[in-house]
Every structure is written in C-alpha cells, then in structure tokens.
CSV table of C-alpha atoms in Angstrom, one decimal:
chain,number,residue,atom,x,y,z
B,1,MET,CA,159.8,130.7,77.1
B,2,THR,CA,159.5,127.8,74.7
B,3,THR,CA,155.9,127.0,73.8
B,4,GLU,CA,154.9,123.4,74.5
B,5,ILE,CA,154.2,121.3,71.5
B,6,TRP,CA,150.6,120.6,72.5
B,7,GLN,CA,150.0,124.4,72.6
B,8,LEU,CA,151.0,125.0,69.0
B,9,SER,CA,148.4,125.6,66.4
B,10,GLU,CA,148.1,123.3,63.3
B,11,SER,CA,150.0,125.9,61.2
B,12,GLU,CA,152.7,126.2,63.8
B,13,LEU,CA,153.1,122.5,64.1
B,14,LEU,CA,153.7,122.2,60.4
B,15,ALA,CA,156.1,125.1,60.3
B,16,ASP,CA,158.1,123.9,63.3
B,17,ALA,CA,158.4,120.3,61.9
B,18,ALA,CA,159.6,121.7,58.6
B,19,ALA,CA,162.1,124.0,60.3
B,20,VAL,CA,163.4,121.3,62.6
B,21,SER,CA,163.9,119.0,59.6
B,22,HIS,CA,165.9,121.7,57.8
B,23,ASP,CA,168.0,122.2,61.0
B,24,ILE,CA,168.7,118.5,61.2
B,25,GLN,CA,170.0,118.6,57.6
B,26,LEU,CA,172.3,121.5,58.5
B,27,LEU,CA,173.5,119.6,61.7
B,28,GLU,CA,174.2,116.5,59.5
B,29,ALA,CA,176.3,118.8,57.3
B,30,ARG,CA,178.2,120.1,60.3
B,31,ARG,CA,178.9,116.6,61.6
B,32,ILE,CA,180.3,115.7,58.2
B,33,ALA,CA,182.6,118.7,58.3
B,34,LEU,CA,183.7,117.9,61.9
B,35,VAL,CA,184.5,114.3,61.0
B,36,ALA,CA,186.5,115.5,57.9
B,37,GLU,CA,188.6,117.7,60.3
B,38,ILE,CA,188.9,114.8,62.8
B,39,ASP,CA,190.0,112.5,60.0
B,40,ILE,CA,192.9,115.0,59.2
B,41,ARG,CA,193.9,116.2,62.6
B,42,VAL,CA,193.2,113.5,65.3
B,43,SER,CA,195.7,110.6,65.5
B,44,ARG,CA,194.5,107.0,65.4
B,45,GLU,CA,196.1,106.5,68.8
B,46,LYS,CA,193.9,109.2,70.3
B,47,LEU,CA,190.8,107.9,68.5
B,48,GLY,CA,191.5,104.4,69.6
B,49,PHE,CA,190.4,103.2,66.2
B,50,PRO,CA,191.8,102.9,62.7
B,51,GLY,CA,189.6,105.8,61.6
B,52,PRO,CA,186.6,108.0,62.6
B,53,ALA,CA,184.0,105.4,61.7
B,54,GLY,CA,184.9,103.2,64.7
B,55,TRP,CA,185.1,106.1,67.0
B,56,LEU,CA,181.7,107.4,65.9
B,57,THR,CA,180.1,104.0,66.4
B,58,SER,CA,181.6,103.6,69.9
B,59,THR,CA,180.7,107.1,71.2
B,60,THR,CA,177.4,108.0,69.4
B,61,LEU,CA,174.2,106.2,68.6
B,62,LEU,CA,175.3,105.8,64.9
B,63,THR,CA,175.3,102.3,63.5
B,64,PRO,CA,178.5,101.1,61.8
B,65,SER,CA,177.0,101.5,58.3
B,66,LYS,CA,175.8,105.0,59.1
B,67,ALA,CA,179.1,106.0,60.6
B,68,HIS,CA,181.0,104.7,57.5
B,69,LYS,CA,178.6,106.7,55.3
B,70,VAL,CA,179.4,109.9,57.3
B,71,VAL,CA,183.2,109.2,56.9
B,72,ALA,CA,182.9,108.5,53.2
B,73,LEU,CA,181.1,111.8,52.7
B,74,ALA,CA,183.6,113.7,54.9
B,75,ARG,CA,186.5,112.4,52.8
B,76,GLY,CA,184.8,112.7,49.4
B,77,LEU,CA,183.0,116.1,49.6
B,78,LYS,CA,186.2,118.1,49.8
B,79,ASN,CA,187.0,117.0,46.3
B,80,PHE,CA,183.6,118.1,44.9
B,81,PRO,CA,182.7,121.6,46.2
B,82,ASP,CA,179.4,121.6,44.3
B,83,ILE,CA,178.1,118.6,46.2
B,84,ALA,CA,179.5,119.9,49.4
B,85,ASP,CA,177.7,123.3,48.9
B,86,ALA,CA,174.4,121.5,48.3
B,87,VAL,CA,174.8,119.5,51.6
B,88,ASN,CA,176.0,122.5,53.6
B,89,THR,CA,173.0,124.6,52.6
B,90,GLY,CA,170.5,121.8,53.3
B,91,SER,CA,169.4,121.7,49.6
B,92,ILE,CA,169.8,117.9,49.3
B,93,SER,CA,169.6,115.0,51.7
B,94,VAL,CA,172.7,113.2,52.9
B,95,ASP,CA,171.6,110.0,51.3
B,96,HIS,CA,171.2,111.7,47.9
B,97,ALA,CA,174.6,113.3,48.4
B,98,ALA,CA,176.1,109.9,49.0
B,99,LEU,CA,174.6,108.6,45.7
B,100,ILE,CA,175.9,111.5,43.7
B,101,LEU,CA,179.3,111.4,45.4
B,102,ASP,CA,179.7,107.7,44.5
B,103,PHE,CA,178.9,108.5,40.9
B,104,ALA,CA,181.4,111.4,40.9
B,105,GLU,CA,184.2,109.3,42.4
B,106,THR,CA,183.6,106.3,40.1
B,107,PRO,CA,182.2,107.8,36.9
B,108,PRO,CA,181.5,105.8,33.7
B,109,LYS,CA,184.8,104.9,32.0
B,110,GLU,CA,184.0,106.6,28.7
B,111,LEU,CA,182.2,109.7,30.0
B,112,PRO,CA,184.5,112.7,29.3
B,113,GLN,CA,185.3,115.2,32.0
B,114,GLN,CA,182.8,117.9,30.7
B,115,GLY,CA,180.2,115.2,30.6
B,116,GLN,CA,180.9,114.2,34.2
B,117,ASP,CA,180.5,117.8,35.3
B,118,ASP,CA,177.3,118.3,33.4
B,119,ALA,CA,175.9,115.0,34.6
B,120,ARG,CA,176.8,115.9,38.2
B,121,ALA,CA,175.0,119.3,37.9
B,122,ALA,CA,171.9,117.6,36.5
B,123,LEU,CA,171.9,115.0,39.3
B,124,LEU,CA,172.2,117.8,41.9
B,125,THR,CA,169.3,119.6,40.4
B,126,SER,CA,167.1,116.5,40.4
B,127,ALA,CA,168.1,115.8,44.0
B,128,THR,CA,167.2,119.3,45.2
B,129,GLY,CA,164.1,120.0,47.3
B,130,PRO,CA,161.4,117.9,49.0
B,131,GLU,CA,160.1,116.7,45.6
B,132,ALA,CA,163.4,114.8,45.0
B,133,ARG,CA,163.0,111.0,45.0
B,134,THR,CA,165.7,108.3,45.2
B,135,GLY,CA,164.3,106.1,42.5
B,136,PRO,CA,164.6,108.5,39.5
B,137,LEU,CA,168.1,109.5,40.8
B,138,ARG,CA,169.3,105.9,40.8
B,139,ALA,CA,167.7,105.3,37.4
B,140,ALA,CA,169.6,108.3,35.9
B,141,ILE,CA,172.9,107.1,37.4
B,142,THR,CA,172.3,103.6,36.0
B,143,ARG,CA,171.5,104.9,32.5
B,144,LEU,CA,174.8,106.9,32.6
B,145,HIS,CA,176.7,103.9,33.5
B,146,ASP,CA,175.0,101.7,30.9
B,147,THR,CA,175.6,104.3,28.2
B,148,PHE,CA,179.2,105.3,29.0
B,149,GLY,CA,180.4,102.4,31.0
B,150,GLY,CA,182.8,101.0,28.4
B,151,LYS,CA,182.9,98.1,26.1
B,152,THR,CA,182.0,95.5,28.7
B,153,PRO,CA,178.2,95.1,28.7
B,154,PRO,CA,176.7,95.8,32.2
B,155,ALA,CA,175.6,92.1,32.5
B,156,GLU,CA,179.2,91.0,32.1
B,157,ASP,CA,181.0,93.7,34.1
B,158,THR,CA,182.4,91.9,37.2
B,159,ASP,CA,183.6,95.3,38.6
B,160,ARG,CA,179.9,96.0,39.4
B,161,ASN,CA,179.5,92.9,41.5
B,162,GLU,CA,178.3,93.5,45.1
B,163,LEU,CA,177.0,91.4,48.0
B,164,PHE,CA,175.6,93.3,51.0
B,165,ALA,CA,174.8,91.4,54.2
B,166,SER,CA,173.5,93.0,57.4
B,167,THR,CA,171.8,91.8,60.6
B,168,THR,CA,168.4,93.2,61.4
B,169,LEU,CA,167.2,94.5,64.8
B,170,ASN,CA,165.3,91.2,65.3
B,171,GLY,CA,168.3,89.1,64.7
B,172,ARG,CA,167.9,88.0,61.1
B,173,LEU,CA,170.3,88.4,58.2
B,174,VAL,CA,169.3,90.4,55.1
B,175,ALA,CA,171.3,90.1,51.9
B,176,LYS,CA,171.3,91.9,48.6
B,177,MET,CA,173.3,90.6,45.6
B,178,ASP,CA,174.2,92.3,42.3
B,179,PHE,CA,176.2,89.8,40.2
B,180,ASP,CA,177.4,89.6,36.6
B,181,ALA,CA,175.7,87.1,34.3
B,182,VAL,CA,178.4,84.4,34.8
B,183,THR,CA,178.4,84.5,38.6
B,184,GLY,CA,174.6,84.6,38.5
B,185,GLU,CA,174.5,81.5,36.3
B,186,LYS,CA,176.8,79.7,38.8
B,187,LEU,CA,174.5,80.6,41.7
B,188,LEU,CA,171.3,79.6,39.9
B,189,THR,CA,172.9,76.4,38.6
B,190,ALA,CA,173.9,75.4,42.1
B,191,LEU,CA,170.5,76.2,43.5
B,192,SER,CA,168.5,74.5,40.8
B,193,PRO,CA,168.6,70.8,41.8
B,194,LEU,CA,168.0,71.8,45.4
B,195,THR,CA,164.9,74.0,44.8
B,196,ALA,CA,162.5,71.4,43.3
B,197,PRO,CA,159.4,70.8,45.4
B,198,ARG,CA,159.7,67.8,47.7
B,199,PRO,CA,156.4,66.1,48.4
B,200,ALA,CA,156.1,64.2,51.7
B,201,ALA,CA,156.3,60.4,51.8
B,202,ASP,CA,152.5,60.2,51.9
B,203,GLY,CA,152.2,62.4,48.7
B,204,THR,CA,151.3,65.7,50.5
B,205,PRO,CA,152.5,68.5,48.2
B,206,ASP,CA,155.4,70.7,49.2
B,207,ASP,CA,153.7,73.9,50.3
B,208,ARG,CA,157.0,76.0,50.5
B,209,SER,CA,157.1,79.1,48.3
B,210,PRO,CA,159.8,79.3,45.6
B,211,ALA,CA,161.6,81.9,47.6
B,212,ARG,CA,161.5,79.6,50.7
B,213,ARG,CA,162.8,76.7,48.6
B,214,ARG,CA,165.7,78.9,47.3
B,215,ALA,CA,166.5,79.9,50.9
B,216,ASP,CA,166.6,76.3,52.1
B,217,ALA,CA,168.8,75.4,49.1
B,218,PHE,CA,171.2,78.1,49.9
B,219,GLY,CA,171.5,76.9,53.5
B,220,HIS,CA,172.1,73.4,52.2
B,221,ILE,CA,175.0,74.7,50.0
B,222,LEU,CA,176.5,76.4,53.1
B,223,ASP,CA,176.2,73.1,55.0
B,224,ARG,CA,178.1,71.3,52.3
B,225,TYR,CA,180.8,73.9,52.1
B,226,LEU,CA,181.4,73.8,55.9
B,227,ALA,CA,181.6,70.0,55.7
B,228,MET,CA,184.5,70.1,53.1
B,229,SER,CA,187.9,69.2,54.4
B,230,ASP,CA,189.9,71.4,52.1
B,231,ARG,CA,188.2,74.8,52.8
B,232,PRO,CA,190.4,77.8,53.8
B,233,THR,CA,191.3,78.5,57.4
B,234,GLU,CA,190.6,81.6,59.4
B,235,GLY,CA,192.3,82.4,62.6
B,236,GLY,CA,194.2,79.1,62.4
B,237,GLU,CA,191.1,77.0,62.2
B,238,LYS,CA,188.6,75.9,59.5
B,239,PRO,CA,185.4,78.0,59.7
B,240,HIS,CA,182.8,76.4,61.8
B,241,ILE,CA,179.7,77.5,63.8
B,242,ASN,CA,180.3,78.5,67.4
B,243,LEU,CA,177.4,78.3,69.8
B,244,HIS,CA,177.8,79.6,73.3
B,245,ILE,CA,175.3,78.5,75.9
B,246,ARG,CA,175.2,77.3,79.5
B,247,LEU,CA,175.2,73.6,80.1
B,248,GLN,CA,172.1,73.7,82.2
B,249,ASP,CA,170.2,75.0,79.2
B,250,LEU,CA,171.2,71.8,77.3
B,251,GLN,CA,170.7,69.2,80.0
B,252,SER,CA,167.3,68.3,78.7
B,253,LEU,CA,169.0,66.6,75.8
B,254,GLY,CA,168.1,62.9,75.5
B,255,GLY,CA,170.8,60.7,77.1
B,256,GLN,CA,172.9,63.6,78.4
B,257,ASN,CA,173.3,63.9,82.2
B,258,SER,CA,174.9,67.0,83.5
B,259,ASP,CA,176.4,65.0,86.4
B,260,ASP,CA,178.5,63.2,83.8
B,261,ILE,CA,179.9,66.5,82.6
B,262,THR,CA,180.6,68.8,85.5
B,263,ASP,CA,182.4,68.1,88.8
B,264,ASP,CA,180.2,70.6,90.7
B,265,GLU,CA,176.5,70.9,90.1
B,266,THR,CA,176.6,74.6,90.8
B,267,THR,CA,179.4,75.3,88.3
B,268,ARG,CA,178.5,76.8,85.0
B,269,ALA,CA,179.8,74.9,82.0
B,270,ALA,CA,180.0,75.3,78.3
B,271,ALA,CA,179.8,72.4,76.0
B,272,GLN,CA,182.0,72.2,73.0
B,273,SER,CA,180.2,70.2,70.3
B,274,ASN,CA,181.8,68.3,67.5
B,275,ASN,CA,179.5,67.4,64.6
B,276,ALA,CA,180.1,63.7,64.3
B,277,ALA,CA,178.6,63.6,60.8
B,278,GLU,CA,180.7,66.4,59.4
B,279,GLY,CA,183.8,66.3,61.6
B,280,ASP,CA,183.2,70.0,62.4
B,281,ALA,CA,183.5,71.5,65.8
B,282,VAL,CA,180.6,73.4,67.3
B,283,GLU,CA,181.5,75.0,70.6
B,284,ASN,CA,178.9,75.6,73.2
B,285,ASP,CA,180.4,78.0,75.8
B,286,THR,CA,178.8,80.2,78.4
B,287,ALA,CA,178.2,83.8,77.1
B,288,THR,CA,176.6,86.9,78.4
B,289,GLY,CA,174.8,87.8,75.1
B,290,PRO,CA,175.3,91.2,73.5
B,291,GLY,CA,172.1,92.8,74.9
B,292,ASN,CA,171.5,96.5,74.9
B,293,GLN,CA,174.2,99.1,74.9
B,294,ALA,CA,173.8,100.5,78.4
B,295,ARG,CA,171.7,100.5,81.5
B,296,SER,CA,171.0,103.0,84.2
B,297,ALA,CA,173.1,102.7,87.4
B,298,THR,CA,169.9,103.3,89.4
B,299,ALA,CA,167.8,100.7,87.6
B,300,ASP,CA,165.9,98.3,89.9
B,301,ARG,CA,167.9,95.1,90.0
B,302,GLY,CA,164.9,92.9,90.4
B,303,ALA,CA,163.2,94.2,87.3
B,304,TYR,CA,166.5,94.1,85.5
B,305,ARG,CA,167.0,90.5,86.4
B,306,ASP,CA,163.5,89.6,85.4
B,307,LEU,CA,164.2,91.0,81.9
B,308,PHE,CA,167.8,89.9,81.3
B,309,GLY,CA,168.1,86.9,83.7
B,310,ASP,CA,171.8,86.4,84.6
B,311,GLY,CA,173.0,87.6,81.2
B,312,SER,CA,173.5,84.0,79.8
B,313,SER,CA,170.0,82.6,79.6
B,314,VAL,CA,170.0,82.3,75.8
B,315,GLY,CA,172.5,81.0,73.3
B,316,TRP,CA,174.8,83.3,71.4
B,317,LEU,CA,176.4,83.2,68.0
B,318,PRO,CA,179.6,85.2,67.4
B,319,TRP,CA,178.3,86.7,64.1
B,320,MET,CA,174.5,86.9,64.6
B,321,GLY,CA,174.1,87.3,68.4
B,322,PRO,CA,171.4,85.9,70.6
B,323,LEU,CA,169.8,82.5,69.8
B,324,SER,CA,166.8,80.9,71.6
B,325,ARG,CA,167.5,77.9,73.8
B,326,ASN,CA,165.2,75.7,71.7
B,327,THR,CA,167.3,76.3,68.5
B,328,SER,CA,170.5,76.0,70.5
B,329,ARG,CA,169.4,72.5,71.7
B,330,GLN,CA,168.5,71.7,68.1
B,331,LEU,CA,172.0,72.5,67.0
B,332,ALA,CA,173.5,70.5,69.8
B,333,CYS,CA,171.2,67.5,69.7
B,334,ASP,CA,173.3,65.4,67.3
B,335,CYS,CA,176.7,66.4,68.9
B,336,LEU,CA,179.2,64.9,71.3
B,337,LEU,CA,179.4,67.3,74.2
B,338,THR,CA,182.7,68.1,75.9
B,339,ALA,CA,182.6,70.4,78.9
B,340,ILE,CA,184.6,73.6,79.4
B,341,VAL,CA,183.9,74.5,83.0
B,342,MET,CA,183.0,78.2,83.7
B,343,ASP,CA,183.3,80.2,86.9
B,344,GLU,CA,180.5,82.3,88.5
B,345,ASN,CA,181.4,85.2,86.1
B,346,GLY,CA,181.0,83.2,83.0
B,347,ASN,CA,184.7,82.7,82.4
B,348,PRO,CA,186.3,79.4,81.3
B,349,LEU,CA,188.6,77.9,84.0
B,350,ASN,CA,192.2,78.7,83.6
B,351,LEU,CA,194.1,76.8,81.0
B,352,ALA,CA,197.8,76.0,81.6
B,353,ARG,CA,200.7,77.8,80.0
B,354,THR,CA,201.5,75.4,77.3
B,355,ALA,CA,203.1,77.4,74.5
B,356,ARG,CA,204.1,80.9,73.5
B,357,THR,CA,201.1,81.2,71.2
B,358,VAL,CA,197.4,80.7,72.1
B,359,THR,CA,196.2,77.2,71.3
B,360,ALA,CA,193.0,76.4,69.5
B,361,LYS,CA,191.4,75.3,72.7
B,362,GLN,CA,192.4,78.5,74.5
B,363,LYS,CA,191.1,80.6,71.5
B,364,ARG,CA,187.7,78.9,72.0
B,365,ALA,CA,187.7,79.6,75.7
B,366,LEU,CA,188.7,83.3,75.0
B,367,THR,CA,185.9,83.5,72.5
B,368,ALA,CA,183.5,82.3,75.1
B,369,ARG,CA,184.6,85.1,77.5
B,370,ASP,CA,185.4,88.0,75.1
B,371,HIS,CA,183.1,87.2,72.1
B,372,GLY,CA,185.4,89.1,69.8
B,373,CYS,CA,187.8,92.0,70.0
B,374,ALA,CA,187.5,93.1,73.6
B,375,PHE,CA,188.6,96.7,73.0
B,376,PRO,CA,185.8,99.1,74.1
B,377,GLY,CA,183.6,99.9,71.2
B,378,CYS,CA,185.2,97.5,68.7
B,379,GLY,CA,183.8,93.9,69.0
B,380,LYS,CA,185.2,92.6,65.7
B,381,PRO,CA,184.3,88.9,65.3
B,382,ALA,CA,186.5,86.4,67.2
B,383,ALA,CA,187.7,84.9,63.9
B,384,TRP,CA,189.4,88.2,63.1
B,385,THR,CA,191.2,88.5,66.5
B,386,GLU,CA,194.5,87.4,68.0
B,387,GLY,CA,195.3,86.4,71.6
B,388,HIS,CA,197.3,89.2,73.3
B,389,HIS,CA,199.5,88.5,76.3
B,390,ILE,CA,198.8,91.3,78.9
B,391,ARG,CA,202.2,90.6,80.5
B,392,HIS,CA,204.4,89.8,77.5
B,393,TRP,CA,205.6,86.3,77.0
B,394,THR,CA,209.2,87.5,76.8
B,395,ASP,CA,208.8,89.0,80.3
B,396,GLY,CA,207.6,85.7,81.7
B,397,GLY,CA,203.9,86.3,81.1
B,398,PRO,CA,202.1,82.9,80.9
B,399,THR,CA,199.7,81.9,78.2
B,400,ASP,CA,196.9,81.6,80.7
B,401,MET,CA,193.3,82.9,80.6
B,402,ASN,CA,194.1,85.6,83.2
B,403,ASN,CA,196.9,86.9,81.0
B,404,LEU,CA,195.2,86.8,77.7
B,405,VAL,CA,192.7,89.0,75.8
B,406,LEU,CA,191.3,88.9,72.3
B,407,LEU,CA,192.2,91.9,70.1
B,408,CYS,CA,191.8,92.6,66.5
B,409,GLY,CA,195.0,93.5,64.5
B,410,PHE,CA,194.6,97.2,64.9
B,411,HIS,CA,193.9,97.2,68.6
B,412,HIS,CA,196.6,94.6,69.2
B,413,ARG,CA,199.1,97.0,67.7
B,414,LEU,CA,197.6,100.0,69.5
B,415,ILE,CA,198.1,98.3,72.9
B,416,HIS,CA,201.7,97.4,72.0
B,417,HIS,CA,202.6,100.9,70.7
B,418,SER,CA,200.6,103.4,72.7
B,419,ASP,CA,199.8,104.2,76.3
B,420,TRP,CA,196.6,102.3,76.4
B,421,GLU,CA,196.7,99.6,79.1
B,422,VAL,CA,194.7,96.4,79.7
B,423,PHE,CA,194.3,94.3,82.8
B,424,ILE,CA,192.0,91.5,84.0
B,425,GLY,CA,189.7,92.8,86.7
B,426,THR,CA,188.3,91.2,89.8
B,427,ASP,CA,185.4,90.0,87.6
B,428,GLN,CA,187.9,88.1,85.5
B,429,HIS,CA,187.1,90.1,82.4
B,430,PRO,CA,189.4,92.5,80.6
B,431,TRP,CA,189.4,96.2,81.4
B,432,PHE,CA,191.1,99.0,79.4
B,433,VAL,CA,192.8,102.2,80.7
B,434,PRO,CA,193.0,105.0,78.2
B,435,PRO,CA,196.0,107.3,78.0
B,436,ALA,CA,195.8,110.7,79.6
B,437,SER,CA,195.5,112.3,76.1
B,438,VAL,CA,192.2,110.5,75.6
B,439,ASP,CA,190.9,110.7,79.2
B,440,PRO,CA,192.8,112.8,81.7
B,441,THR,CA,191.3,110.8,84.6
B,442,ARG,CA,192.3,107.5,83.0
B,443,GLN,CA,189.1,105.9,84.1
B,444,PRO,CA,189.1,102.1,83.3
B,445,ARG,CA,186.6,101.0,80.6
B,446,ARG,CA,184.8,97.7,80.3
B,447,SER,CA,185.6,95.4,77.5
B,448,HIS,CA,183.3,95.5,74.5
B,449,ALA,CA,181.4,92.3,75.4
B,450,ARG,CA,180.7,93.6,78.8
B,451,ALA,CA,179.1,96.8,77.6
B,452,GLY,CA,175.6,95.3,77.5
B,453,PRO,CA,173.4,93.8,80.3
B,454,HIS,CA,175.3,91.5,82.7
B,455,ILE,CA,174.5,90.3,86.2
B,456,ALA,CA,177.9,89.7,87.9
C-alpha cells in the first residue's frame, strides 16, 4: 500500500522527491528513444503531420518548442552514443544534452576531430550531476567557438545570427536577438532617431524608460513597413493585421450605427476594416478565440458560459490570439467598416462560386471561421494556408464556404493523397475523419480552431 505524502517523514520526503526526479529523467530518455523509433518507422500519413513534433504537440501536453527539442534529440543522439548514454542513465539533463548536441552537430570550423571528441567529453563531465549549471556550460561552448570558429571574427559572423520570437502564456511576445555587428548597426541606426525623449507640449518631460522608447520605436518601424506599397506578398496578399471581433463589440464607436451595417439586428457580423491612412486592410471578423485545449463533457454549462461567454466576446489576432475589446475598438476607431455577416455559429455567410481558386474576400471569410490550418492539432497561421475544395472543383464542387476549408501545404497534400476525409458538419465547421489505420473507429475530429471553448 502506497504511503500518503503527508505521512512521510522529512527524510522520506527528500528521498522520494530525489528519486522521482531521477525517474523523470529516465522517462524523458525513454520518450526520446520512442520518438526516434517513431521517426523511422511511422509514416507521415499515419502521424497526420510532417514529423513527430506536430504529432507530439497534438496528442500530448508538450508545447511546440518542447516537442521540437525532443525530436531534435531523438534524431541527433543516435550519432553521438556518448551523449545518448549520459541521457539514458539520467546523468545529465535533457536541456544540457541539447546544448552539447548542438555543439557536436555544428562544431567550430577549425577544431580538429580529436579536439571535438575531447571537448565533448569535457562538456559531458561539466554537465553531469546536480551541481551542473547552464551558465558555465554555455560559456565553455562560446569560448570554443570564439577560439576555433574560423577566420571570421564572432562579431562579423552572420552564420551565428538568430532571432527567437515566442508568445507568452499571458499573450505577449518575447523576442531574443543575436546579430552580427553590421546587422546590429542597421537596427540601432533605424531606432536611433525614434528613441529620443519626446517632452509633452507643455514641457512635461518624457518619463518613458530607454527600453520603452526602443520598443515604441520598433513598433513605429513596423507600422512604416506595413504601410509600404512594395512589400512582399504572402498568401496572395500584402501582409496586414487581421482583427476578428463581433460587430456588437464595436458598435460603441462614434458615428457608427449597427443598423447601418446589418440587415438583422440579431445577426452576428464581422467588420472588415481598411486603414484609410495607410491603404491597408484590417479585417474584423467574428471568431471563437483559441481558449483552453479542452473542457469536461460534464461541466456545468452555466459556469462555463459565465467564464467563456459565447466564445466570441473578445477580439482575436491570427498570430497572437485573444485581444481585449477596448484594444480592438482602438484598432478599428479610424477605419471604414464593411460588414461580413455571420450566422449563429460564427460562420461568414456563403459566398458565391465565382472562380476555381479562392478569392481574397473568401480567404478572409475562411480565416474568420477556421483561423488557420483546420486540421486537428495543426493550426498553422492563415497566411500559410490554402483553400481546399472538399468536393473537387473538377467534380463540380463549388468555391463556396460550405465546400472550402483552410489547410497548410502538408495537410492539403495529405487530404488529397491519403484516406483522411473532411466534411462540413451541421455546425458549419470542418470535421475530419481519420483513416482506419489511425483510428479503427474512424471517429470524426473537430477542426483545430474548434478544439477550445465554444458555445454552439
């Protein structure tokens, strides 16, 4: 009989916590080994994704970044048995193993093979045991690269340039940059004239910190870029901000009357905004918001509705997710609003079959419904997707909303060349049927955007 935690003595608490931590390390190693085998043996069609990382993200609680790290270790450790042994015995952490593996796979250009082996052994020794720390390990790797990295000085080596950008749990964006001197000079030169303190008209000093001024300046540079007429296109359109929100959440805007926009006061609508000053479109379409990953089937609907409303009570940005109504109104306040009427399930009304390919207007409406790749567990941004005809155009399938679904390139090919099926359900949202090789019962699965909270 297992002893309850509260019954353990202090010594037993410490011993059990240490033992469990070691077991976790061993389980991490086994997961890496399993993923390595999956990567070799399981087809992409059965996974439903280009590789194990997407499958891990869709079927476990791993974040995409963590899943990609597991896959990178699974693929890389088979080439370095010494690192694999350290992981499999629980001698080093998975994070430290990832650092050493990265060094082993991309060693300094002028470090000979024997030197690489010796350096790897030294790094493994320094990473072994609970006393190991990430800082000294990173410093040692940096010194090796600086010493044996080749003739190009580190400050001028563009191969080392990196920019990481990730969203936080509270909906912010965190970025980390590592640039060569020339790229850094370009950035600082662009920021410089925009970062000077700006006193108010009455002489009140600018109380923004230097970091805040640089952030504001960077936002201004992005505004100027998005206003340019000759910037590259993506998905057939020039990049622009898309804001999805119910019309009723915007109807407090000055001079805007909802009766002028919708034919039925009970109909939901989404407003497509075009920035008059910049000539850029900002679409405001109804959305259900990404929300949490799942909810209990027995949850109290009253409490659920109190927490999540009808699933569309906040704005939604395709890249960043939920946005408050106040900020949504702020984005829309200088815009000309054009309605896209939505039904009771948050779907844009049907658009006519006008062409073989999806028009820009239809793509905006599909984005309002699907948010991105609709394949369960994928959700790649709408800008990276294509409109798929559920019933093929060549078979007479119309280019209508009830015959279209947004899919990324991989899942578009998967639907065409495998036994996966997709249909529009009674809720007017896409549903996917896996092949029997994936699920013998072929139970339909909700589209990715519908995986979170939603009140039908």
